[in-house]
Short mmCIF file of C-alpha atoms and ligand atoms in Angstrom, two decimals:
data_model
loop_
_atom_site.label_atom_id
_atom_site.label_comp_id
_atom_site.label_asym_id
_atom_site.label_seq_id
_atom_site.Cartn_x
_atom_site.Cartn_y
_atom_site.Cartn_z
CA UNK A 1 113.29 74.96 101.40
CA UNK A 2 112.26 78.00 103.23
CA UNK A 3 111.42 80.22 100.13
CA UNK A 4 109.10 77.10 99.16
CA UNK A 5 107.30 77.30 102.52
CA UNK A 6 106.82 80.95 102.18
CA UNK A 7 104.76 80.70 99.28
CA UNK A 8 103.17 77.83 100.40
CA UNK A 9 102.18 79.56 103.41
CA UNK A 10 100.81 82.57 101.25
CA UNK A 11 99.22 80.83 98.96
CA UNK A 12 97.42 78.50 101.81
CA UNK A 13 95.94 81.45 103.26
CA UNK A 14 94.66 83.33 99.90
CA UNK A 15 91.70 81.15 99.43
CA UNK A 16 90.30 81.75 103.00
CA UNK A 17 91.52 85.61 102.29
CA UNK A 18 89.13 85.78 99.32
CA UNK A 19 86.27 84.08 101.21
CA UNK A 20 86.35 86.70 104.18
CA UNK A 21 86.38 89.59 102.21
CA UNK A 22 82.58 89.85 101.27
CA UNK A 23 82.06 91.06 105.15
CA UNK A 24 85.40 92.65 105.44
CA UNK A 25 84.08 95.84 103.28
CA UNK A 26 83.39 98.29 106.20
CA UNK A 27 86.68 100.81 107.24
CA UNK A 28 88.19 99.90 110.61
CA UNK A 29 88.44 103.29 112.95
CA UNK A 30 92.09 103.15 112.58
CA UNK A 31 94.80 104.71 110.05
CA UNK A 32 98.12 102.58 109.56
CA UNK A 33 101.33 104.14 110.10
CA UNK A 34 101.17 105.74 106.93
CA UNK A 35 98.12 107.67 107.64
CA UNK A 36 95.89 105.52 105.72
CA UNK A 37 92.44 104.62 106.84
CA UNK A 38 92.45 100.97 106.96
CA UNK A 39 89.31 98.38 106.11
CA UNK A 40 88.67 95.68 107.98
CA UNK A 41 90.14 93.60 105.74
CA UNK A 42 93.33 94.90 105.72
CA UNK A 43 93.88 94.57 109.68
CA UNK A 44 91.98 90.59 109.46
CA UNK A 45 94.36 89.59 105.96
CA UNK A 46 97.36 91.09 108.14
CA UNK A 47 96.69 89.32 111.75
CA UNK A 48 95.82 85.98 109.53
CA UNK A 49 99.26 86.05 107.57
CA UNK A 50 101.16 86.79 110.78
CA UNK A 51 99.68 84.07 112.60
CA UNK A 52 100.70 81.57 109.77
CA UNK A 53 104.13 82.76 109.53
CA UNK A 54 104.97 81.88 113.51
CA UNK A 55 107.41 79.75 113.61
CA UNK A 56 108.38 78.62 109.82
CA UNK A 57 111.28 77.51 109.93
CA UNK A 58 113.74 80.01 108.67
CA UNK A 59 111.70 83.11 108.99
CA UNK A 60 112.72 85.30 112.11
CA UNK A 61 110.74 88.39 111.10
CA UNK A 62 107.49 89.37 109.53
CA UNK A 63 106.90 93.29 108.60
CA UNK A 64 103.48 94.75 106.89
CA UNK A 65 102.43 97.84 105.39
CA UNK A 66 99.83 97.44 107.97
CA UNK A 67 101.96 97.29 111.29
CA UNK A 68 104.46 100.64 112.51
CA UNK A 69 107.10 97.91 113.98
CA UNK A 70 108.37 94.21 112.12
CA UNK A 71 107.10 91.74 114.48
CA UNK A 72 109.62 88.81 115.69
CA UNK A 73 108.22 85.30 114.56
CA UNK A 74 110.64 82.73 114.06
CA UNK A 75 113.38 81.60 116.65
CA UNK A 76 116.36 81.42 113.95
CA UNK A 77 118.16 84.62 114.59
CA UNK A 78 119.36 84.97 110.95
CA UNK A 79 116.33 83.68 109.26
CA UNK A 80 114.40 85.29 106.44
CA UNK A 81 112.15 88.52 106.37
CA UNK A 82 108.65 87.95 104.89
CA UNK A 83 107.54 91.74 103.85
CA UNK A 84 103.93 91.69 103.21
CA UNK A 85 101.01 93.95 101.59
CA UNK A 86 98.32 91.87 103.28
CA UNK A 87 96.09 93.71 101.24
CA UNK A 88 96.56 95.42 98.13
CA UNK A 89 94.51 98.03 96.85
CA UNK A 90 92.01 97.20 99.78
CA UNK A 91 90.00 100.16 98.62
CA UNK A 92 88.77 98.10 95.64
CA UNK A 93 87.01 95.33 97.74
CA UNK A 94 84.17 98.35 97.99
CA UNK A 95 83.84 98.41 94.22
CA UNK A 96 84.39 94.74 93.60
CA UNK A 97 87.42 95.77 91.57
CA UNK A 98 90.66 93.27 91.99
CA UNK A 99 93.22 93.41 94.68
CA UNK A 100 95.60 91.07 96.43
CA UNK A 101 98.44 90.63 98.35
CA UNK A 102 101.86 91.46 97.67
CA UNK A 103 105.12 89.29 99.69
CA UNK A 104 109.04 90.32 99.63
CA UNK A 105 111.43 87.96 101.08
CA UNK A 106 114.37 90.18 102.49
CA UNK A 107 117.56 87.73 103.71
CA UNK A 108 118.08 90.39 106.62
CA UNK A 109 116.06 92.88 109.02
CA UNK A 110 114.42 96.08 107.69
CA UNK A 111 115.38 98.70 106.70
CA UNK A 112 117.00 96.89 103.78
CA UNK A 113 118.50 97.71 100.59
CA UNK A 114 116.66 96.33 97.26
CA UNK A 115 119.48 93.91 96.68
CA UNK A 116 119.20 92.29 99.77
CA UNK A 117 115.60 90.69 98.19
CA UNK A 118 115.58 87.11 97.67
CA UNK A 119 112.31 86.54 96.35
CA UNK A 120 108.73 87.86 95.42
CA UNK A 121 105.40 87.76 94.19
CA UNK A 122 101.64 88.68 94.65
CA UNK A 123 98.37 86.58 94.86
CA UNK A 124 95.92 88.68 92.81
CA UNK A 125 92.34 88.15 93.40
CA UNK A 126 90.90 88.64 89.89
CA UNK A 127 88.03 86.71 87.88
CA UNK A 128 90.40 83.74 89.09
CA UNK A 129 93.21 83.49 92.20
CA UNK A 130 96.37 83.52 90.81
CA UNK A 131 99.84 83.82 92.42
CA UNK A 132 103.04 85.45 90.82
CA UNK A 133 106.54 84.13 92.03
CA UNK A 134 109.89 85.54 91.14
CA UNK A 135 112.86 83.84 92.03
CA UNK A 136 115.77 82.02 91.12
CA UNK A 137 115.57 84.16 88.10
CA UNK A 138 112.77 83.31 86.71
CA UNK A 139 108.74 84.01 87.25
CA UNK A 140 106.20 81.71 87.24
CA UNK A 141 102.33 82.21 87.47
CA UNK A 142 100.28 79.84 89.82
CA UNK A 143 96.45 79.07 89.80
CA UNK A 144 95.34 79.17 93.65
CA UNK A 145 92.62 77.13 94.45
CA UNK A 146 91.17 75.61 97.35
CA UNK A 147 92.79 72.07 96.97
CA UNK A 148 96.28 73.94 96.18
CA UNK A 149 98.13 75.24 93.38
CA UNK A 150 98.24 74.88 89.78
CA UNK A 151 101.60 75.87 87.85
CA UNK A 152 99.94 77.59 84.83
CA UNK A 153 103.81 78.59 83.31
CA UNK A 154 106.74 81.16 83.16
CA UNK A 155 106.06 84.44 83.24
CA UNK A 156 108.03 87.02 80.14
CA UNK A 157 107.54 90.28 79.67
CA UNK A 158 106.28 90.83 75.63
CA UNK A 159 109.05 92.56 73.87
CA UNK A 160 106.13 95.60 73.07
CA UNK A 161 104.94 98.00 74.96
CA UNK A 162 100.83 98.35 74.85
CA UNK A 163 99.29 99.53 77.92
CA UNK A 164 100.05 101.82 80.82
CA UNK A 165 98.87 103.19 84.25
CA UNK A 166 100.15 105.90 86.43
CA UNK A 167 98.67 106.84 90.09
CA UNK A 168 98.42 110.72 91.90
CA UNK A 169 96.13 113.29 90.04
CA UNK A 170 97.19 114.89 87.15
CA UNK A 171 97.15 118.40 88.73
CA UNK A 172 99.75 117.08 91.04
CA UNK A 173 101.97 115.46 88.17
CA UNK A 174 105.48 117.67 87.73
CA UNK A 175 106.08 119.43 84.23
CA UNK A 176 108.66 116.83 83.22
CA UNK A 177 106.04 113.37 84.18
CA UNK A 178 103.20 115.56 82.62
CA UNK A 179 104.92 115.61 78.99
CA UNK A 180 106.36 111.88 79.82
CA UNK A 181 103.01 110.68 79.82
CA UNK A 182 101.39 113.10 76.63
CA UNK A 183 104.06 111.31 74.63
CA UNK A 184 103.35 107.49 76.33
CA UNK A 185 99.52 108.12 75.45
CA UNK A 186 99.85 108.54 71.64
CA UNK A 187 101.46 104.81 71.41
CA UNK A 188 99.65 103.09 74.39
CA UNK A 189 96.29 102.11 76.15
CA UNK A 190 95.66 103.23 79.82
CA UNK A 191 94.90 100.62 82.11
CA UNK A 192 94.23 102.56 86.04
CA UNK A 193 92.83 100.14 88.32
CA UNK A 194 93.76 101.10 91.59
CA UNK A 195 95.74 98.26 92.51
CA UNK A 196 99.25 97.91 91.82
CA UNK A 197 99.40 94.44 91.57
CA UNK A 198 96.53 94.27 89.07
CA UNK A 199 97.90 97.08 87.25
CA UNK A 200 101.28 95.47 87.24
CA UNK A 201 100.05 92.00 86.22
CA UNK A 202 98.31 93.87 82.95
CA UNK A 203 101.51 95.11 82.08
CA UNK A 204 103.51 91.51 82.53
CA UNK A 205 100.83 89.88 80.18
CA UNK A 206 100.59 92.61 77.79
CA UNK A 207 103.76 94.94 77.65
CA UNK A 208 104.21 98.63 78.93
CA UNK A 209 104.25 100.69 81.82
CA UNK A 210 102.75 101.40 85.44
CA UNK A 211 103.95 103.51 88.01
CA UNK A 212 103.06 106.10 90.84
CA UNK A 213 105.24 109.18 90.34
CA UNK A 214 106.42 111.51 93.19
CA UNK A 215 103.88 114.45 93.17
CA UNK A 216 104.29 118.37 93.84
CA UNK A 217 103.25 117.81 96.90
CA UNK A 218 104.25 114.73 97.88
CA UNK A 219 107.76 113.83 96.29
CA UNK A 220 108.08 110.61 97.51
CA UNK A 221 104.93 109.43 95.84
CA UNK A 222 102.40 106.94 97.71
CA UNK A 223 104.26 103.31 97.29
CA UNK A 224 106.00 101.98 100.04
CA UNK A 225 109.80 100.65 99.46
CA UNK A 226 109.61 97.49 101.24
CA UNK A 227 106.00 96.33 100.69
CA UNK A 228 104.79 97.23 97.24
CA UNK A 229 107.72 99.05 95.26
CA UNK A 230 110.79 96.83 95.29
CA UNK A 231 108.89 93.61 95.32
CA UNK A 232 107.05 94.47 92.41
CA UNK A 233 110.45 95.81 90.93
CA UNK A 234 111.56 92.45 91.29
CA UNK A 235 109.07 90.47 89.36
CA UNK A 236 109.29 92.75 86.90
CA UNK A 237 112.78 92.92 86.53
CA UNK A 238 112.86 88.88 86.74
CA UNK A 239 110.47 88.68 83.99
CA UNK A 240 112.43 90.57 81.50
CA UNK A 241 111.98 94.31 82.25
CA UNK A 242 113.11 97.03 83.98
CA UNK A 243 112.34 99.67 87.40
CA UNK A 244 113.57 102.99 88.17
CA UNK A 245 112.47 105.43 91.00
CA UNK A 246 113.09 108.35 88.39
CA UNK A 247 117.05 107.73 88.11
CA UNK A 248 118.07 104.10 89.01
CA UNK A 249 116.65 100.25 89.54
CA UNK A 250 113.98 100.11 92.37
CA UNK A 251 116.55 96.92 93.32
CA UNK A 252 119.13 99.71 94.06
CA UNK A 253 117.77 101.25 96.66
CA UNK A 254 118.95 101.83 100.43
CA UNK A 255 115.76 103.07 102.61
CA UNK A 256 115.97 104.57 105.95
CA UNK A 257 113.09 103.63 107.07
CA UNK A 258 110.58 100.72 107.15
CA UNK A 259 107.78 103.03 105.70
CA UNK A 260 109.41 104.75 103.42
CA UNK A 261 107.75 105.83 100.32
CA UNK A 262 109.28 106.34 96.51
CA UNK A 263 108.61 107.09 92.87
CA UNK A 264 108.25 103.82 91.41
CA UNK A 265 108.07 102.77 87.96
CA UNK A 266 107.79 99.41 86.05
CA UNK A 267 107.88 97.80 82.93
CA UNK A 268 109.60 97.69 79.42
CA UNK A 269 113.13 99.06 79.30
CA UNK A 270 112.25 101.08 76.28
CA UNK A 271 109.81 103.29 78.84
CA UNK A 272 111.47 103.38 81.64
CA UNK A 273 114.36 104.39 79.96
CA UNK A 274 112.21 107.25 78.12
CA UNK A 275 111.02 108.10 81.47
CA UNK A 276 114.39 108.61 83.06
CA UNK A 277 115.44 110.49 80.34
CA UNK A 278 112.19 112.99 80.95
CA UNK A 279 112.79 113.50 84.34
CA UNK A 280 115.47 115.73 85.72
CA UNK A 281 118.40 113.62 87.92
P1 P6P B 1 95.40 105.89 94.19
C1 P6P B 1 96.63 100.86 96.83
O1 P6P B 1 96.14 101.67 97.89
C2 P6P B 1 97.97 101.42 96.39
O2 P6P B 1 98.87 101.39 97.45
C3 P6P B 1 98.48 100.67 95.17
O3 P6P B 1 98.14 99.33 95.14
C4 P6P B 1 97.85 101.42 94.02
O4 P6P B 1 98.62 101.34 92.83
C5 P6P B 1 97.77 102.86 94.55
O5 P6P B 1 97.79 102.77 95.97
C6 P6P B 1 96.50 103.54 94.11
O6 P6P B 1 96.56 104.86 94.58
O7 P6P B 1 95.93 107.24 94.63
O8 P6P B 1 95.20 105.79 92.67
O9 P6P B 1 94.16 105.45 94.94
#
């Protein structure tokens, strides 16, 4: 089954990710098409997963955060596309702080709406390698080891809220997120770590809330659609709770573009729903 192979392919790779990164800390001299400065991490994780996605059967395209076009891998001309974060929250590889990749399984080209997602998950590389799978509506949580993978269970979201993150500087925050979070942080703990899929992964094993809102200056926010917010909206959603972008599910959007960027928030219905009801529509 292709979806099988996909994560077999990812998780394959994330042991031999982990081991490079120790030399990978240095920034490249290049930006990625969303302006970012890369590391050379990011560009090695990204030409290493592209490599191991030629030809699987049933993938025709592979698209990254870290590439402007989707590359053409796969012969099928209807086959899957494998969206990837090679490297997520690269920046924390400096500071020894966790990171990982993030993977969205699109069943056509991108652009794509949120609906047209088939799958996802994220390897996070923590105190242990573990890998996150959403699909067939339900999540499951893998240990990744050298010899292969270990199923360690399902994946729920708890029922109760207890921690939350949100990304941009405060300064930047609108009026409306501002007094969204005041009221969040007299009930919750705040977990930042600079890493959406860490971040995210704190709030599927303890309940709550992360998100990076759109900013004063930058409305969209920082996330990209296809590569970190709707895959993430997925899991999330699979596991029991709920996205929004400010007004709707994550899994409702239509994007332009491949790089597109959007206010992205996940987590238990009871916030988001708080949240949209903060924020003007
Ligand atoms: P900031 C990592 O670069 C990332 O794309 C997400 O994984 C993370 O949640 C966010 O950006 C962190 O952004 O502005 O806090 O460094």
């Amino acid at each position: 089954m292709t979806v099988d192979r996909i994560f077999d392919v990812v998780a394959d790779a994330a042991p031999e990710i982990r081991a490079g990164l120790p030399e990978r800390r240095a920034k490249a001299e290049t930006e990625n098409v969303s302006g970012e400065t890369q590391l050379e991490a990011d560009l090695w994780a990204d030409d290493l997963l592209c490599e191991r996605f030629e030809d699987v059967a049933g993938v025709t395209w592979y698209a990254s955060e870290e590439r402007d076009e989707v590359e053409r891998v796969g012969d099928d001309e209807d086959g899957y596309t494998v969206a990837l974060d090679p490297l997520d929250g690269s920046s924390n590889v400096k500071s020894n702080n966790p990171c990982g990749t993030v993977v969205g399984v699109y069943d056509e080209p991108l652009p794509a709406p949120g609906d047209s997602l088939v799958a996802a998950g994220f390897v996070l590389y923590g105190p242990t390698t573990t890998m996150v799978v959403a699909r067939d509506g339900e999540v499951r949580e893998y240990l990744v080891e050298a010899d292969g993978r270990t199923d360690l269970g399902p994946v729920e979201l708890p029922d109760d809220p207890v921690v939350y993150g949100f990304g941009g500087r405060v300064p930047e925050w609108t009026d409306e997120f501002e007094a969204f979070v005041r009221d969040v942080e007299e009930d919750l703990k705040l977990r930042y770590g600079g890493a959406m899929i860490a971040d995210v992964n704190q709030v599927l094993v303890y309940g709550g809330a992360f998100g990076y809102p759109g900013l004063q200056s930058r409305p969209g926010g920082k996330l990209r659609v296809h590569f970190e917010s709707v895959p993430m909206a997925y899991v999330v959603e699979t596991a029991g709770g709920a996205s929004s972008d400010g007004s709707k599910s994550l899994l409702e959007c239509d994007p332009d573009s491949l790089h597109e960027r959007t206010p992205t928030f996940v987590g238990n219905e009871s916030v988001i729903e708080a949240l949209e009801d903060a924020l003007p529509n």
